[in-house]
Every structure is written in C-alpha cells, then in structure tokens.
Short mmCIF file of C-alpha atoms and ligand atoms in Angstrom, two decimals:
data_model
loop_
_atom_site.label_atom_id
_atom_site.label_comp_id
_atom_site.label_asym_id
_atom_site.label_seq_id
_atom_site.Cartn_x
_atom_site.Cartn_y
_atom_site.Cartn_z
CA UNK A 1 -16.77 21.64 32.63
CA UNK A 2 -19.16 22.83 29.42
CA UNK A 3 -19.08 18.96 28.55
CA UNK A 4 -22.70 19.55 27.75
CA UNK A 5 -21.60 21.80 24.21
CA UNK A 6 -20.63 19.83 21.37
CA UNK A 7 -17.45 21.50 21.39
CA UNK A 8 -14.19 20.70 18.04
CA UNK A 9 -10.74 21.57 19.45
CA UNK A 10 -9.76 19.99 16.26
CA UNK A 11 -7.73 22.71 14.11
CA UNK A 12 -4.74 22.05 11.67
CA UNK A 13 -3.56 25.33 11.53
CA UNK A 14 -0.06 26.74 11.63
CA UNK A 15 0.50 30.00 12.99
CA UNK A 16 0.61 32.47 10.36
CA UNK A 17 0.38 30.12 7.25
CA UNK A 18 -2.85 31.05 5.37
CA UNK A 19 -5.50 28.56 3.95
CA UNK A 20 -8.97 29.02 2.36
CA UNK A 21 -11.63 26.54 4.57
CA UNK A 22 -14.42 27.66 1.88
CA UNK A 23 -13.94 28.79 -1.87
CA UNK A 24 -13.37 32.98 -1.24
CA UNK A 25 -12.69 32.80 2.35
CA UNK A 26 -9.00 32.48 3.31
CA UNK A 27 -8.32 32.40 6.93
CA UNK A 28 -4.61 33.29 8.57
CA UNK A 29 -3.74 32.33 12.77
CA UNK A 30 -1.73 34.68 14.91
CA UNK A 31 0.32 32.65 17.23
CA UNK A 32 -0.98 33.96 20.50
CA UNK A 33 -2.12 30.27 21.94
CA UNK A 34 -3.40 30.85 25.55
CA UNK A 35 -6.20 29.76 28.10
CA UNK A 36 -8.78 32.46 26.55
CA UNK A 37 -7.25 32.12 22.80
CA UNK A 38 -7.05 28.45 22.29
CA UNK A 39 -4.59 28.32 19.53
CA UNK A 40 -4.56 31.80 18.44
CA UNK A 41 -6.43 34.78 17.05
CA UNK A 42 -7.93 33.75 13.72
CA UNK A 43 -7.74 36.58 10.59
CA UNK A 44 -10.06 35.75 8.31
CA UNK A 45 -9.77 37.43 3.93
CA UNK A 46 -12.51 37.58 2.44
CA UNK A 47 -12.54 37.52 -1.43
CA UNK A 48 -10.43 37.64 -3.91
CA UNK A 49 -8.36 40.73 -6.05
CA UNK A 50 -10.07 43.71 -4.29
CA UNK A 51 -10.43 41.87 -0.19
CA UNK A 52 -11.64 42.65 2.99
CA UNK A 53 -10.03 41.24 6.12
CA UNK A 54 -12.12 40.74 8.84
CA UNK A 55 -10.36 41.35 12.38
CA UNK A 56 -6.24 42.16 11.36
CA UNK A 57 -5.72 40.60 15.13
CA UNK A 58 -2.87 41.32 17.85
CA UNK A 59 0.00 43.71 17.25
CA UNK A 60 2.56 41.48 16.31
CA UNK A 61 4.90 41.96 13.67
CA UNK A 62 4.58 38.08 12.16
CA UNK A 63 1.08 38.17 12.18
CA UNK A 64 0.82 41.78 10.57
CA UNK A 65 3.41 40.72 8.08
CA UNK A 66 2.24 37.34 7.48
CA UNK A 67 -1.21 38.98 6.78
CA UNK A 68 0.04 41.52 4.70
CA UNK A 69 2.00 38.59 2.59
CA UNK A 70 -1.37 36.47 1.89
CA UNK A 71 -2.53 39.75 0.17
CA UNK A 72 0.38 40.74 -1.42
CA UNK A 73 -1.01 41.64 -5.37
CA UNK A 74 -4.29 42.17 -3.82
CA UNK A 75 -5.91 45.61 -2.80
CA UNK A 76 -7.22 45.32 0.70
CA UNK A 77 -10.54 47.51 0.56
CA UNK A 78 -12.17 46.98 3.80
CA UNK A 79 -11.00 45.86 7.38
CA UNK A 80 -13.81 44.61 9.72
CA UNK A 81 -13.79 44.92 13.23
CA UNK A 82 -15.77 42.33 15.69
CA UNK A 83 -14.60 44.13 18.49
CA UNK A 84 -11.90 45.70 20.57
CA UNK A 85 -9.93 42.70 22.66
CA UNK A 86 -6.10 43.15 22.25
CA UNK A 87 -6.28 40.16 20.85
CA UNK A 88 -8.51 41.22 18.13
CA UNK A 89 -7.93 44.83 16.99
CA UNK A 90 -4.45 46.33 17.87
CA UNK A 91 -2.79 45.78 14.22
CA UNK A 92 -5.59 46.96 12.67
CA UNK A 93 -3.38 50.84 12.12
CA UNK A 94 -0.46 48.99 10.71
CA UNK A 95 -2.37 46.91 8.25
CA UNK A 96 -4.50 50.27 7.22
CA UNK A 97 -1.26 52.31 7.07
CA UNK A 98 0.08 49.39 4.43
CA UNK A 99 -3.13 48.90 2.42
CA UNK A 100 -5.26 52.21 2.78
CA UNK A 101 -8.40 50.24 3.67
CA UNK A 102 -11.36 51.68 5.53
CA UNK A 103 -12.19 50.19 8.99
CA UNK A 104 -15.37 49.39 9.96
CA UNK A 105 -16.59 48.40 13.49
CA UNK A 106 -19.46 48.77 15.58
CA UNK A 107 -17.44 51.56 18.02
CA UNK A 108 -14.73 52.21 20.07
CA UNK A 109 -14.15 49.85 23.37
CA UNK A 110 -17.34 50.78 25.84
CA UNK A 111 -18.20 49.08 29.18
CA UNK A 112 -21.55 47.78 28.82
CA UNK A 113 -22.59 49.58 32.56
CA UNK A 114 -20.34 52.82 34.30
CA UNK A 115 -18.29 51.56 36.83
CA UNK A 116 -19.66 51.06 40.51
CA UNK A 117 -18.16 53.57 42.94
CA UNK A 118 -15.02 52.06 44.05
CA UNK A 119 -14.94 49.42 41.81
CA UNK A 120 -12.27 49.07 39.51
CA UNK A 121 -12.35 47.66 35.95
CA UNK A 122 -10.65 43.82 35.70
CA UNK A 123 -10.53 43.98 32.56
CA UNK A 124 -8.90 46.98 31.19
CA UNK A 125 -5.70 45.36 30.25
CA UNK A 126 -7.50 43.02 27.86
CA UNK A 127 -8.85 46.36 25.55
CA UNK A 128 -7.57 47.92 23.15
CA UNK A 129 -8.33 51.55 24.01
CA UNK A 130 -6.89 53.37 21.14
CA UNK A 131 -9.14 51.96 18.32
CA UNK A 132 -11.47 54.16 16.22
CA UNK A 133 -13.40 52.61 13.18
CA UNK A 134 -13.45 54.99 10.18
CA UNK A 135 -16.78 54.34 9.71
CA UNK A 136 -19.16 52.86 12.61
CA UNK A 137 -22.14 50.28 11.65
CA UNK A 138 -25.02 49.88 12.96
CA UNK A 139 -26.96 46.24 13.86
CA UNK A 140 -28.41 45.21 9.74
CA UNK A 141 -26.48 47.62 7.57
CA UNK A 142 -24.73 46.13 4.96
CA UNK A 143 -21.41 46.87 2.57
CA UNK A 144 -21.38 45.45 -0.41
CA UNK A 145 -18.19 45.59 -2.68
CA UNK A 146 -16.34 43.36 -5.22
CA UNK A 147 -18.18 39.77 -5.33
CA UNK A 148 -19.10 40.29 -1.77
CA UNK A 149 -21.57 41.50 0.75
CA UNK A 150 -21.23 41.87 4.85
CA UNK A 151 -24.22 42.46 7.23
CA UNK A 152 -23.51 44.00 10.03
CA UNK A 153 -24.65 41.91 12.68
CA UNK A 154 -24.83 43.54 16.62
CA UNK A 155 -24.19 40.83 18.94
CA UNK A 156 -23.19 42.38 22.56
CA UNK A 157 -22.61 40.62 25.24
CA UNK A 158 -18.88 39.65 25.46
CA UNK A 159 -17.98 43.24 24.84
CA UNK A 160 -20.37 46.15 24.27
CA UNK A 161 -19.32 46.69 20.78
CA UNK A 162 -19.54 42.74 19.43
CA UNK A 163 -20.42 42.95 16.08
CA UNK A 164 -20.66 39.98 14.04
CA UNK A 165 -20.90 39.96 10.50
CA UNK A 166 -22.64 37.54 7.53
CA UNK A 167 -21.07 36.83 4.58
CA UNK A 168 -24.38 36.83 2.42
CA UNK A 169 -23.00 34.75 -0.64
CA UNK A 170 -21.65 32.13 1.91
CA UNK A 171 -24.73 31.58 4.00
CA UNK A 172 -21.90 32.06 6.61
CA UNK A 173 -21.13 34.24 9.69
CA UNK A 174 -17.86 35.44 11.04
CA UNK A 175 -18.66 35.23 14.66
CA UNK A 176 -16.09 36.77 16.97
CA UNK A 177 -15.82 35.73 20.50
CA UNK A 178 -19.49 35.60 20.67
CA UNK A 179 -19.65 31.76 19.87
CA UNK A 180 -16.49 29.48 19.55
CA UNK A 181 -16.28 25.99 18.74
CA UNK A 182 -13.51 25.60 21.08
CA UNK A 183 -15.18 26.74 24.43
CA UNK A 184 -18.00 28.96 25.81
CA UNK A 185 -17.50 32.79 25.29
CA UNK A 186 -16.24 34.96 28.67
CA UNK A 187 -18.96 37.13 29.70
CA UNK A 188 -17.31 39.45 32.52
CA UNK A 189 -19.23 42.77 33.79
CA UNK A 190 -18.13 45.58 33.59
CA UNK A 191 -17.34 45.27 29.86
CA UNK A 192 -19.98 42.93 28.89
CA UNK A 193 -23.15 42.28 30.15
CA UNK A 194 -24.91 38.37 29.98
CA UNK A 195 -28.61 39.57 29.59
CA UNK A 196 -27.13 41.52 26.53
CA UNK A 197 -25.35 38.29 25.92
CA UNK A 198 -28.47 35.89 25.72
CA UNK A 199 -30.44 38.13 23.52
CA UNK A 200 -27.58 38.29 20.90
CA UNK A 201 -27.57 34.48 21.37
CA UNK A 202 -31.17 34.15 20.37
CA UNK A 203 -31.05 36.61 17.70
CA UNK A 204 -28.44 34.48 16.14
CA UNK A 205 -30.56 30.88 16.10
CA UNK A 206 -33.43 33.29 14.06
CA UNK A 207 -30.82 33.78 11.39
CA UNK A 208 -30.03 31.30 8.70
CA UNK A 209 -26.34 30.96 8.12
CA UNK A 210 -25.09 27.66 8.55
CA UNK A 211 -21.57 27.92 8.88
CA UNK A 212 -19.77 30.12 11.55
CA UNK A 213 -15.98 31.37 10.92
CA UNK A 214 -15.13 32.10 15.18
CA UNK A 215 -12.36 34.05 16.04
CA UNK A 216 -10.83 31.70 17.90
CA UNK A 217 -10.68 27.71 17.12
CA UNK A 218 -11.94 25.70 13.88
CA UNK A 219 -15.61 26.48 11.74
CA UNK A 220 -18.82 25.72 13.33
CA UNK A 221 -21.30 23.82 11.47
CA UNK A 222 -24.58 22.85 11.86
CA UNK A 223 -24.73 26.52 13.76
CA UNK A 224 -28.26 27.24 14.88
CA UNK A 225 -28.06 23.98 16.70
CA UNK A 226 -24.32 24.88 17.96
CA UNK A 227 -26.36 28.17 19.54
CA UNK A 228 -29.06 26.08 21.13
CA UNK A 229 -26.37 24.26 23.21
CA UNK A 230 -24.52 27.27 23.85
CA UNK A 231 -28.05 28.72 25.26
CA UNK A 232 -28.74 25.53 27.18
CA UNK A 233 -25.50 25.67 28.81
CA UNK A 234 -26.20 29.26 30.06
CA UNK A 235 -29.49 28.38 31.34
CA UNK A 236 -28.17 25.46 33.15
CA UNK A 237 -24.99 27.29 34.97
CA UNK A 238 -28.19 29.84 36.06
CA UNK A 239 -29.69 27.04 37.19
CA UNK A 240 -26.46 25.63 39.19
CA UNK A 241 -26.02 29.36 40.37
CA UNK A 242 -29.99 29.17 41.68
CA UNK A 243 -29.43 25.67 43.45
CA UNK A 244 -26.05 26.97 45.09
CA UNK A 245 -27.85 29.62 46.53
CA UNK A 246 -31.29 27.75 47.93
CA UNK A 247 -28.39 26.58 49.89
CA UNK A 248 -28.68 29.89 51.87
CA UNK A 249 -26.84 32.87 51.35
CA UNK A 250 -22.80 32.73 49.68
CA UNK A 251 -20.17 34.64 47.86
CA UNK A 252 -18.98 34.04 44.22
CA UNK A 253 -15.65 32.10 45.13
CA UNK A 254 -18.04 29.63 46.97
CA UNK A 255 -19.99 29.54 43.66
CA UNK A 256 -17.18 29.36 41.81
CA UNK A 257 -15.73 26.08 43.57
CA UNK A 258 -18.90 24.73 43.65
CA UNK A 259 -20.11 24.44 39.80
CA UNK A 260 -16.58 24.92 37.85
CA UNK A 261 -15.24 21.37 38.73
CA UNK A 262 -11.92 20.85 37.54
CA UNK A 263 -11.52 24.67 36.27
CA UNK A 264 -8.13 25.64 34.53
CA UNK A 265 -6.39 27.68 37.69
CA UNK A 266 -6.02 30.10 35.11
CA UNK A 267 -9.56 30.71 34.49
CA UNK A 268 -10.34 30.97 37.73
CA UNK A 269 -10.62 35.08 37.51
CA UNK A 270 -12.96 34.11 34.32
CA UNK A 271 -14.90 32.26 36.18
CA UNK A 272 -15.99 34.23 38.81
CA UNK A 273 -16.76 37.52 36.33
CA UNK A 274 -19.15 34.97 34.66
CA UNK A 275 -20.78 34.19 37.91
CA UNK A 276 -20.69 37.68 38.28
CA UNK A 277 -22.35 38.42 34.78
CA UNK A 278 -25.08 36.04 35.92
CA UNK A 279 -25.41 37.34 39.71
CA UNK A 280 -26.09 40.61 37.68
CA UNK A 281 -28.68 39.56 35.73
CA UNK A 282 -30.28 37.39 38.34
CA UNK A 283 -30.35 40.92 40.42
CA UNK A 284 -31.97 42.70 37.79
CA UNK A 285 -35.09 40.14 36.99
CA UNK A 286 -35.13 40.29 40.78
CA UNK A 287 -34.91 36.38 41.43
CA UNK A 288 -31.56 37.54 43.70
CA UNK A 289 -30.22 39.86 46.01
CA UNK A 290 -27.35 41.55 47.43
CA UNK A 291 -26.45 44.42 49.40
CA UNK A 292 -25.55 47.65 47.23
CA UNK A 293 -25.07 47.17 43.66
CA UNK A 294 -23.47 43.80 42.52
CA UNK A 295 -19.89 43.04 43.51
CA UNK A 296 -17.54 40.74 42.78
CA UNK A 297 -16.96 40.64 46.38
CA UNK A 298 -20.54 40.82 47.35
CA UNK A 299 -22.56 37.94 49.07
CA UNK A 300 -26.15 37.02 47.89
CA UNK A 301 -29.28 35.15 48.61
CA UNK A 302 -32.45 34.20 46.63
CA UNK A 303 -35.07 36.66 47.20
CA UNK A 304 -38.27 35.46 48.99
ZN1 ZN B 1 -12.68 38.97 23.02
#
C-alpha cells in the first residue's frame, strides 16, 4: 500500500542518543518502535544555551533522562506541544518539573465530533488525558525567544489539537503526525476528522518551509511536493472508496479488504477508522449514505 508517496524509511538513529540534522536543531529518539511509531517518537531541541524542546515524548524514564542529559548546562525555556498521543506528550510534567519551562500547545486532548449515542471511543487508550499547556496558542501566533522564533501552526486532522510549528530562521517545520516521511498519517473519527485533515494539508503546500522535522521517521525535504503526494494519495483512496461502492452497497471491512492489499494485520483497526474518516466526509458533501449517523459498523451506498 501508499506505494504512490515518495516515502524514506531511511533513519540512523539510536534510541536516545542525540544528534543535530541542521546547525541549532538537535533531535533525540525514544525507543518506542511500533506499527504506528516506526522507530520511535522523535524529540526535537531547538537552539542552543537558553532551548526549547519541541514534543518531550512518551513517559519513559530513558527517554526523559536521556532528554534531560542532551540539555544538561542548558536552560530549557519552552516545551512545545504538537499534540496529545501518549506517544507524544506524557513526559512533558517530568521534563517541566526538572527544567521549569513553560508548555505551550494548542489544548488539551478533544475529539474532533461528540460521540454518537452508543458509540464508544477506539481510541481513548492512545491519549494522553491529563495534559494541560500552560499557555494555549492559537493557529499564526508566534514566540520568539533566544536566537529563535516558532509559529504556531494549526493543523487538525489527526487529532483535534495538531499544532505544527515553523522554525522561522530554518525555513523549517516541525510537523507532528500530520505528515511523516515514513508512512501516511492515521486519520480515525472520533478524535480526528479527514475533511479537517485535507484542509490542514493544503494550508501547508501555501507555506514556504522546505524542510519538515516529523515526529516520527527521518526529515522531509523537498516538502510542498512531499504534501502534494500525500494529498494525491487521499484523493485516490476516496476514489478507491467511490469505485468499491458503485459496486452496490458494503460495509467498511469489505472496503477495507478490498483497497488495503497486503495491510500489516496490525493496522487493520487503522485501517478501517480511515475508511471511516473518509465514509464521514463522503456523508457530509453528500456523495454517500448510510443509515443513522456514520458507524464503523454501518453499511453504505453512493447516493443517487
Ligand atoms: Zn499521534
């Protein structure tokens, strides 16, 4: 699958051994490898002297310690937050409590729609419930500090609260799960949302950084045009969703089965929340139907 995105799984990094990619950007791995991780959680210091860290990652002692160690002499100022995945934002408290920093984030951990009645949330095991940002951004507001300057950047879609943020001296963007160079970002209702998803995709190819610093897997270059694909390849599983369904009516594990050929078993669950992501927004531009509101055990047909 996604053999149509340009995709590097090539990353020399050792778990919790820091290095600097670019001149004033020093990045640091968790070692939390997995099917939605690739290799691990990526921490990423920015600066140098008086730092900002941008996503402190899982709570896990290494990692918070091995972060901690790559700043040791330095005064940690500001912790950024892309947003609230366990795999993102649970040591944020212990690396506050050992530097003082202030945390900044676009909010706590929201579903991107209330819940349908009866339906319960797949995903609540995967946030990170307890996090508060000391001080909450909003999309364009920027914090400017010692050699340095971050834009808050909203990009929705795989959570609620995505927020990405540009490092304005680097021409560079430190891009979460929204885009990855290792695989395509999960978008899985209720927490995120795909038509919030697209429109922080296009909002991102209007920008001008260059180089993206992912959260998971090595720098993206050549980024705008690393977006386009990434937009192409949503269009296109739409479009395999569409042609599934001229078919006649179906359910998402039909869908599933039908356009995720040779699908890690793992991702399976994945999968058929993204279906359901698109199902969603199919529903809502009305090109789809279903009965009720749309379930991931729902069945659905084109409309007309
Ligand atoms: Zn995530």
């Amino acid at each position: 699958m996604n053999d149509d995105i340009p995709f590097d799984k090539n990353l020399q990094l050792a778990p919790d051994i820091a290095d600097e990619p670019t001149p004033g950007v020093r990045r640091i791995m968790a070692n939390n490898p997995g099917p939605f991780t690739f290799k691990g959680t990526v921490s990423y210091i920015i600066g140098r002297g008086k730092v900002a860290i941008v996503d402190p990652g899982p709570d896990d002692p290494a990692h918070i310690a091995a972060l901690l160690d790559a700043v040791r002499n330095e005064t940690v100022t500001h912790i950024f937050v892309t947003h609230t995945h366990r795999d993102h934002s649970p040591a944020v408290p212990a690396v506050k409590a050992a530097t003082g920093a202030t945390v900044y984030a676009e909010g706590p951990h929201r579903a991107a729609r209330p819940l349908h009645i009866g339906e319960h949330n797949p995903l609540d095991a995967s946030a990170d419930r307890d996090f508060r940002p000391d001080i909450a951004l909003k999309d364009g507001e920027v914090v400017t500090s010692n050699g340095w300057s971050i834009e808050a950047v909203a990009t929705p879609g795989h959570t609620a609260n995505h927020m990405s943020y540009a490092l304005k001296e680097k021409n560079t963007l430190f891009a979460g799960d929204h885009v990855m160079g290792w695989a395509t970002s999960i978008v899985a209702p209720p927490d995120g949302a795909m038509s919030d998803y697209m429109d922080s995709l296009a909002k991102l190819v209007r920008r001008t950084e260059t180089t993206y610093f992912p959260g998971h897997g090595p720098a993206i270059s050549d980024a705008p045009r690393f977006v386009n694909y990434y937009i192409l390849h949503r269009k296109a599983r739409e479009g395999s969703i569409l042609h599934r369904l001229s078919k006649g009516a179906t359910d998402i594990p039909t869908i599933v089965r039908a356009i995720y050929i040779g699908i890690d078993p793992r991702l399976t669950g994945a999968a058929g929340l993204s279906v359901l992501a698109h199902l969603e927004d199919l529903v809502a531009r009305g090109l789809v139907t279903t009965e009720g509101q749309p379930a991931i055990d729902g069945v659905y047909r084109l409309v007309g």
